Coordinates of C-alpha atoms and ligand atoms in Angstrom, one line a residue:
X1 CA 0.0 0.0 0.0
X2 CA 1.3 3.4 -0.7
X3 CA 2.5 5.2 2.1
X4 CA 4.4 7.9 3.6
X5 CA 8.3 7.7 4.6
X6 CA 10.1 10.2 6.9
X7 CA 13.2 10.5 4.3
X8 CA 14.9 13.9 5.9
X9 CA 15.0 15.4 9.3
X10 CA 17.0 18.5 10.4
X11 CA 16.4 21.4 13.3
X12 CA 16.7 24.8 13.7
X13 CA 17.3 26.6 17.0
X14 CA 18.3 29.9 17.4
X15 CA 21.9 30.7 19.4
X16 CA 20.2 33.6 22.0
X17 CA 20.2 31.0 25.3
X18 CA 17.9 32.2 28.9
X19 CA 19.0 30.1 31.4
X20 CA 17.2 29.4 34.5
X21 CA 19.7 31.4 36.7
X22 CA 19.1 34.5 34.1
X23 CA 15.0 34.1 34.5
X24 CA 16.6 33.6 39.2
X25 CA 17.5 37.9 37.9
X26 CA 13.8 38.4 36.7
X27 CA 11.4 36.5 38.3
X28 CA 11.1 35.2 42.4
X29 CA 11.8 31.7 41.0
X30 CA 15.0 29.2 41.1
X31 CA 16.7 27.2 39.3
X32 CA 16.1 24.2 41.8
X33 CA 12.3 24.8 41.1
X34 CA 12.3 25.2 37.6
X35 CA 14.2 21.6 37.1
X36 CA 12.5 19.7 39.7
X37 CA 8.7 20.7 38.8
X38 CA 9.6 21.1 34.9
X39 CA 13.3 19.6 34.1
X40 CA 14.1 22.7 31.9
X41 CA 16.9 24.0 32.2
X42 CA 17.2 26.3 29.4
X43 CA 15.4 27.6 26.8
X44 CA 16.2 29.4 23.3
X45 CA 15.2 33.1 22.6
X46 CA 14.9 33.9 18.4
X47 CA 16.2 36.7 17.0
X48 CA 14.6 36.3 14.0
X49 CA 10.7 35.2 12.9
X50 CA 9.2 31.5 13.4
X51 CA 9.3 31.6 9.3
X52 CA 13.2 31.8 9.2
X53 CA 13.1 29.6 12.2
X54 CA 11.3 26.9 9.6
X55 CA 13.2 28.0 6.6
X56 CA 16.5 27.1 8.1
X57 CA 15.1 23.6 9.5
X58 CA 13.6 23.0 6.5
X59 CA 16.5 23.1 4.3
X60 CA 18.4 20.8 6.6
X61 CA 15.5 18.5 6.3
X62 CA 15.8 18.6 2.4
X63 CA 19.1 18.3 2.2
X64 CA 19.3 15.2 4.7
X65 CA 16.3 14.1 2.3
X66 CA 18.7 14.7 -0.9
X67 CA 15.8 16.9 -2.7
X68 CA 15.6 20.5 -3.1
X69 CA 12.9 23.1 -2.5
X70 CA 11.9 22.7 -6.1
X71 CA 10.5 19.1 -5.4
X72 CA 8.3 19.7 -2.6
X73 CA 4.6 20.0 -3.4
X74 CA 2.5 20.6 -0.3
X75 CA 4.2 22.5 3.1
X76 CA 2.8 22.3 6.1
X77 CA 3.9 24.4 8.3
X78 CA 2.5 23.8 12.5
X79 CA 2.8 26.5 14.4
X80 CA 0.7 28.9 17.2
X81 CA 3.4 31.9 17.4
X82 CA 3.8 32.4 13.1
X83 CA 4.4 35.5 11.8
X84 CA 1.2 37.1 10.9
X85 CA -2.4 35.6 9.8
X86 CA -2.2 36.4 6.3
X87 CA 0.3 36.3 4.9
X88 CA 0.5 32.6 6.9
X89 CA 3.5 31.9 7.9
X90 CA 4.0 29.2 5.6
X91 CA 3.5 31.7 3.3
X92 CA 6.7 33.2 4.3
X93 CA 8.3 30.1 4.7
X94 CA 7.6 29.4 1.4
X95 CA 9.8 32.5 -0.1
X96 CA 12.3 32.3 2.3
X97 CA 13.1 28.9 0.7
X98 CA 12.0 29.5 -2.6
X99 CA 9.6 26.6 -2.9
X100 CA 7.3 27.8 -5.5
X101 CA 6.0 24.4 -6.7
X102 CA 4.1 24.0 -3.0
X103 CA 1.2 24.9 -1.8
X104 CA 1.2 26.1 1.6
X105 CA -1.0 26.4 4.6
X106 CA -0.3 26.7 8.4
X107 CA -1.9 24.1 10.7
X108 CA -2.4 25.1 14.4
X109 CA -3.0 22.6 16.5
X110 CA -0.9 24.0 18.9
X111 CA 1.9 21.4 20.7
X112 CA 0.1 18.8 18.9
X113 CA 0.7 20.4 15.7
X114 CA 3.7 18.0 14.4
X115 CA 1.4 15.1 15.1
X116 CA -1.5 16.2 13.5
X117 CA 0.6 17.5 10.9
X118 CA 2.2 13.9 10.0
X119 CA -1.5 12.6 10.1
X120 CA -2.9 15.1 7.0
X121 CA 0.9 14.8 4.8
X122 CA 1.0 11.4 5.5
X123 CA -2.7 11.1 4.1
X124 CA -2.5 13.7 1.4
X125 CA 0.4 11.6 -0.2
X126 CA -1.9 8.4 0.4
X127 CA -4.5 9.7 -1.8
X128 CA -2.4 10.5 -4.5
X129 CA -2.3 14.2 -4.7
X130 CA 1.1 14.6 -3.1
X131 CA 4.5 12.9 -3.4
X132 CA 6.4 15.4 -1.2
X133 CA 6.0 16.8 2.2
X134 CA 7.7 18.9 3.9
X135 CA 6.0 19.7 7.1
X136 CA 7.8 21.8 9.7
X137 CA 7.2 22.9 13.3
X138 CA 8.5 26.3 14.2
X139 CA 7.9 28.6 17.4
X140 CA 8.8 31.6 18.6
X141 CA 6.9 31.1 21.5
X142 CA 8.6 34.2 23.8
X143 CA 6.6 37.1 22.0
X144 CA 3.5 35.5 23.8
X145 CA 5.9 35.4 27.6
X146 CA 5.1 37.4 30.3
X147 CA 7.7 38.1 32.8
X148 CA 5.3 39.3 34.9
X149 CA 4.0 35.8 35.2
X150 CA 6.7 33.2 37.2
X151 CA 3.7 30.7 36.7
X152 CA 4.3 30.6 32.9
X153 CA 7.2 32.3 31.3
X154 CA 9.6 29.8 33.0
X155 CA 8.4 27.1 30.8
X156 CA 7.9 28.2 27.0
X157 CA 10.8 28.5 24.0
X158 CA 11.6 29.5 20.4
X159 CA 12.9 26.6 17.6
X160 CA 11.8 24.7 14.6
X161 CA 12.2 21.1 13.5
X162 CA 11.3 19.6 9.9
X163 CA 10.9 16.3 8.6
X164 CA 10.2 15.2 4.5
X165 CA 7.8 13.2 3.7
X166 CA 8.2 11.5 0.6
X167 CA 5.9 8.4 -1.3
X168 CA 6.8 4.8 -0.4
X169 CA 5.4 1.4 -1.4
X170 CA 6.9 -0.3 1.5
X171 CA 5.4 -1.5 4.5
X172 CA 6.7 1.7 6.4
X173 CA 5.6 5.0 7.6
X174 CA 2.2 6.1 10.0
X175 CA 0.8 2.2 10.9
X176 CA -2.2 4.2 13.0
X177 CA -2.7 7.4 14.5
X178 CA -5.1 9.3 17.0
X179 CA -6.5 12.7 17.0
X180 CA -8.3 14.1 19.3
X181 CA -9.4 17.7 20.9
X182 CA -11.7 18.9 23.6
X183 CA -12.9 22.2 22.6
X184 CA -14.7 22.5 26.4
X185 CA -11.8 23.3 28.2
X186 CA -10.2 25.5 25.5
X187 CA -9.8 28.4 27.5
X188 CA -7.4 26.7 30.2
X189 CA -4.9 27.4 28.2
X190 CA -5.4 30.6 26.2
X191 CA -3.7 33.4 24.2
X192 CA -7.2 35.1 23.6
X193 CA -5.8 38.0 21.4
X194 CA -4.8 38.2 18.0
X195 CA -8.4 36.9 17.0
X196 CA -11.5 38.3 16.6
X197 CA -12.3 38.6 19.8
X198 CA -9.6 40.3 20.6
X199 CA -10.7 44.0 22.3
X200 CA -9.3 46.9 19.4
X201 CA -10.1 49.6 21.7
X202 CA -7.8 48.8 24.7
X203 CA -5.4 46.4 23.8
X204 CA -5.0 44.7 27.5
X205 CA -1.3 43.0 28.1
X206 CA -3.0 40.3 30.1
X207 CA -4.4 39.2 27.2
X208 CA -1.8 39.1 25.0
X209 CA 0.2 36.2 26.7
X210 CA 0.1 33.1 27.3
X211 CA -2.0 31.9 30.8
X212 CA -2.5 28.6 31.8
X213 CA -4.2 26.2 34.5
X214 CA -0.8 24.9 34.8
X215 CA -2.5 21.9 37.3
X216 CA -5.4 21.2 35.4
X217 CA -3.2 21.2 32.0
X218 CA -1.2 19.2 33.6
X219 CA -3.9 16.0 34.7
X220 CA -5.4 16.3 31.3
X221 CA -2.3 16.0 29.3
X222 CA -1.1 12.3 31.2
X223 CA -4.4 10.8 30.9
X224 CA -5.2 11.9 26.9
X225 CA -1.2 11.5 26.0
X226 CA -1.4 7.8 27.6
X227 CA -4.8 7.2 26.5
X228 CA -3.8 7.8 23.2
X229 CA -1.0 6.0 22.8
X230 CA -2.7 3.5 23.9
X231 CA -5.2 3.3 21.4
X232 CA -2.7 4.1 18.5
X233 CA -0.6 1.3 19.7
X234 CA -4.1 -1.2 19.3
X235 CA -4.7 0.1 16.3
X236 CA -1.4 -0.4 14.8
X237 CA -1.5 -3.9 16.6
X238 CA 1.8 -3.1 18.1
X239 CA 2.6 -4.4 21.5
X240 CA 4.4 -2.0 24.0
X241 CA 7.4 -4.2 24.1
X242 CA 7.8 -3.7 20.0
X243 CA 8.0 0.2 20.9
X244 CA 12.1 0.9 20.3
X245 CA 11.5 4.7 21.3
X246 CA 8.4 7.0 22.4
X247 CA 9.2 10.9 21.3
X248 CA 6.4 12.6 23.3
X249 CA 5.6 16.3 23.3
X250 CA 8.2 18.4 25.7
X251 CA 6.3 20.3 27.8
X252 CA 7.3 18.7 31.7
X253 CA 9.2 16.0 32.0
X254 CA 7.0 14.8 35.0
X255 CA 4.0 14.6 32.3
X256 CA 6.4 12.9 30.0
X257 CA 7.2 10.2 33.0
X258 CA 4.1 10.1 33.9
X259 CA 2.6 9.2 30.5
X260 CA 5.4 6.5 30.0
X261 CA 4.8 5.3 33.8
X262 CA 0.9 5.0 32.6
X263 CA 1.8 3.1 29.4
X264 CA 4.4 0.9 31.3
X265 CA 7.2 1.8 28.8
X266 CA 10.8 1.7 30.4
X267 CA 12.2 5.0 31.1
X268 CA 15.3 3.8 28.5
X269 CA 12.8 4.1 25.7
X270 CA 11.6 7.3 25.8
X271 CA 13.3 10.3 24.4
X272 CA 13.9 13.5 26.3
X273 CA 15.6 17.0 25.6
X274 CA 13.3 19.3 27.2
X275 CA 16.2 20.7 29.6
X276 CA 17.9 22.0 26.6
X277 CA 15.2 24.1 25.0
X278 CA 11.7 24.0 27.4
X279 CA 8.3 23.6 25.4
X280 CA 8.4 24.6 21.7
X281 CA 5.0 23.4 21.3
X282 CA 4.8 22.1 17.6
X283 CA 9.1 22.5 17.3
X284 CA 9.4 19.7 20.1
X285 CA 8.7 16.2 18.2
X286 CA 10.7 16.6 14.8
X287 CA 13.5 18.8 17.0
X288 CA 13.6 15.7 19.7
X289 CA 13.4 13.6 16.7
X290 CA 16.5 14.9 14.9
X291 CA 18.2 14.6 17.9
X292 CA 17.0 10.7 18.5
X293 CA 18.5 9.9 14.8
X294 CA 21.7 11.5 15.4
X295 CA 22.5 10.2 18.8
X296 CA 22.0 7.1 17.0
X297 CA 18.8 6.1 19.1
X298 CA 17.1 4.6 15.5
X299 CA 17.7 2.0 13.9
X300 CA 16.1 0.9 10.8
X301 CA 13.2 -0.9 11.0
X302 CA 12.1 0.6 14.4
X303 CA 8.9 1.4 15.8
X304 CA 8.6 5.1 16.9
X305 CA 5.9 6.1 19.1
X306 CA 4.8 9.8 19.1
X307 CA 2.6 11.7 21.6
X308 CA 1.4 15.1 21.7
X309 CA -1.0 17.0 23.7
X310 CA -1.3 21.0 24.1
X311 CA -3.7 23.7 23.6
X312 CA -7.4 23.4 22.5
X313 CA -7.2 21.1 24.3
X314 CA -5.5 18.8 21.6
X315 CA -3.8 15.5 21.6
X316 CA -2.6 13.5 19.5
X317 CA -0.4 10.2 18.8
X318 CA 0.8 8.2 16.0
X319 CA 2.3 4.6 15.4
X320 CA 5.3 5.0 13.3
X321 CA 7.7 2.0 11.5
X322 CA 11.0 3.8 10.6
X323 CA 12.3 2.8 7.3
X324 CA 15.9 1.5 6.3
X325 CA 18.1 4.8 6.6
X326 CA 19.0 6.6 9.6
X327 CA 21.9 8.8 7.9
X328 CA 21.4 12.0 6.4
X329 CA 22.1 12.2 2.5
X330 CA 23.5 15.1 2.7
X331 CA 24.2 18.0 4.8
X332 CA 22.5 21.8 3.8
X333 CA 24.9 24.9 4.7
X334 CA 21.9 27.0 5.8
X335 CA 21.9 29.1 8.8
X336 CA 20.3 32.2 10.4
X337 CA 21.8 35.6 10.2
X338 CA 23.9 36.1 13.7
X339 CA 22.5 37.7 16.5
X340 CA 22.6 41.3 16.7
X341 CA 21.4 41.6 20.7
X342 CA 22.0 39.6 24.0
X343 CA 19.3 37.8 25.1
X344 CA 18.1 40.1 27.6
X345 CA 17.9 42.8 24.8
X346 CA 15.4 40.3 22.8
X347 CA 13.1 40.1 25.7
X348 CA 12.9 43.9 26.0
X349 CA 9.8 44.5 24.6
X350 CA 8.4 41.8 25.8
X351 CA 8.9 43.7 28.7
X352 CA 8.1 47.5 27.9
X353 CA 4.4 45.8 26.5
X354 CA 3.7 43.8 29.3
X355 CA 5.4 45.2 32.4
X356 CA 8.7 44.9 33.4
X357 CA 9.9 41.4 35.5
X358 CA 9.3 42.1 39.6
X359 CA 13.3 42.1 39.9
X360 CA 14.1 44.8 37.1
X361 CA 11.0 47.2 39.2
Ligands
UT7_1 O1 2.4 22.1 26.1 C1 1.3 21.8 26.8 C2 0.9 22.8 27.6 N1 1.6 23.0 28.9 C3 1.7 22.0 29.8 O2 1.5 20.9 29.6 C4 2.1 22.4 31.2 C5 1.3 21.7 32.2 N2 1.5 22.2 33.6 C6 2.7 22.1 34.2 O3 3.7 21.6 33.6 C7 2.8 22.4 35.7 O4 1.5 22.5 36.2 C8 3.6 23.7 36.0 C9 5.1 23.5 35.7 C10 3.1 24.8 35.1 C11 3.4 24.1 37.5 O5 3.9 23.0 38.3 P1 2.9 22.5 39.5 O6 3.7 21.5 40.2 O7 1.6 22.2 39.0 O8 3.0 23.8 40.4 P2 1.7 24.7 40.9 O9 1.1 25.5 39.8 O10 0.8 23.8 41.8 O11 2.4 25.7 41.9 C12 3.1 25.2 43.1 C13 3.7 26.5 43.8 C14 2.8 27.6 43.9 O12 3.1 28.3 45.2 P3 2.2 28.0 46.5 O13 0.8 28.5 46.1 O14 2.2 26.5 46.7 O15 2.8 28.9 47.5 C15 3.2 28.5 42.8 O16 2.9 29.9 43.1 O17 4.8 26.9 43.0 C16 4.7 28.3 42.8 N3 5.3 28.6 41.5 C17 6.6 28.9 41.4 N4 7.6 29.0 42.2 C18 8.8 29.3 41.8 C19 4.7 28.7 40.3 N5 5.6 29.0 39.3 C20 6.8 29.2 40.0 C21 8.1 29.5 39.6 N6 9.1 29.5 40.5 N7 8.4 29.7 38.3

């Protein structure tokens, strides 16, 4: 049966680092507290737009792929923080790489995005219309951070990961997936501006960040990322013990050990890199999973579990054999334009907008 294969891979995070001992100079918060209750221990802050963010990681990808951006026909680009809402940012993406033979739409399905994302490429090449994919996450999640806010700007980051999709006969690819969203509960975890209902007349800083029920987030995103896995695992008819590596969503690696705990997977299997770069929301599967292929933790052949859950409340998990090569074809000499400020110079208007962090007061 015709299916999808993951044939390139490749990352993009900007250089700018916030440690947790820089946010211990903002915020009443500590570097013990941030690892134990989250295990970030930094986080990347972008100079430059989510769409150069995905440009960059998207000519990696095509270049570990061995194609061009001529060859791709359909991007896909996953992301909550893009650039603008029309032009969408995979609009922009689109120039910035100079793939004119693709369409182009954004999906936002926030932290789940990547997920749901290789769910609709993986079916559009299925049905025929498509032969490559290249569907990127990409973040640059600190224009919605609050320093005003310990509860949530400790925990959020900027970065983009890619992967290529390309047609395949062989019995590889997506073997079942789950999607899934709880539109009730939507507002727990909010950015409420930017959108229609967004006030014109007084423009109100509160809502122009991120807030969360960090708690209630929390209990909702072990039981749907398990219970999903779960059921993508059934449908696939994979048993847990076939499961070489689950790449889950990044957001706290208590949910992530939790979720694995619920599943019974052994801690060995599952991947982790959230202390290098905190939640990137739709960036955190296909970074992670650039990371897993070059450390060498897949082989071909393997079965990949992913798991995803985030704001709408979405979830989402997919079932993946990998197929025979793990090596990039080749290697793309792409990068972002240098830095031009410090980190704390990036996060200034973040903080003449929305008040400035209770230490710099
Ligand atoms: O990508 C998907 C979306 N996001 C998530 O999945 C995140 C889900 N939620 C979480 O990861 C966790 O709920 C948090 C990391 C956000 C919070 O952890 P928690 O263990 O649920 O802490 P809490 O909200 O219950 O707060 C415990 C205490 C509170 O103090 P009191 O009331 O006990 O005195 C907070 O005020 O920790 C305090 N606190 C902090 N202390 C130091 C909250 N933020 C901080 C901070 N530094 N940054």
């Amino acid at each position: 049966m015709r299916s999808a294969e993951i044939t390139g891979w490749g990352k993009c995070m900007p250089p700018n680092v916030l440690s947790n001992h820089d946010l211990e100079q903002l915020v009443d918060t500590s570097d013990e507290w941030i690892t134990t209750r989250t295990g970030i221990k930094e986080r990347r802050i972008s100079h430059v737009e989510a769409s150069e963010l995905a440009a960059v990681a998207g000519l990696r990808a095509l270049a570990a792929a061995g194609k061009s951006p001529e060859d791709v026909d359909l991007l896909l680009v996953a992301t909550c923080s893009g650039d603008s809402i029309i032009p969408s940012t995979a609009s922009v993406v689109q120039k910035h790489m100079q793939a004119w033979n693709a369409a182009a739409m954004d999906l936002n399905a926030a932290c789940s995005g990547f997920v749901y994302g290789l769910v609709v490429g993986t079916n559009m090449i299925r049905g025929g219309t498509h032969q490559t994919v290249l569907l990127v996450g990409t973040e640059k999640l600190h224009h919605l951070m609050d320093f005003t806010d310990r509860n949530t700007c400790v925990l959020f980051g900027d970065g983009a990961g890619a992967v290529v999709l390309e047609a395949t006969d062989g019995e590889i690819g997506l073997l079942a997936s789950d999607l899934g969203m709880d539109g009730s509960v939507g507002h727990i975890l909010e950015v409420p501006v930017d959108g229609t209902m967004g006030d014109r007349g007084e423009l109100n800083p509160r809502h122009c960040g991120i807030t969360m029920e960090g708690q209630e987030v929390f209990k909702r995103a072990v039981t749907k990322m398990g219970e999903s896995a779960a059921r993508s695992l059934e449908k696939a008819g994979i048993a847990l013990e076939d499961v070489a590596l689950l790449i889950p969503h990044q957001a706290n690696v208590r949910i992530i050990d939790a979720t694995a705990r619920r599943l019974g997977l052994d801690e060995g299997k599952v991947y982790v890199n959230i202390h290098s770069y905190g939640n990137t929301s739709a960036a955190t599967i296909p970074v992670a999973l650039t990371e897993a292929l070059e450390e060498g933790r897949i082989s071909a052949g393997d079965i990949v579990l992913f798991a995803a859950f985030g704001g709408g409340l979405t979830w989402g998990s997919a079932v993946y054999r990998w197929g025979a090569r793990t090596e990039p074809l080749d290697e793309s000499d792409a990068e972002l334009p240098p830095p031009d400020r410090d980190t704390m110079e990036l996060l200034r208007p973040n903080f003449d907008f929305f008040g400035l962090p209770e230490k710099l007061s």
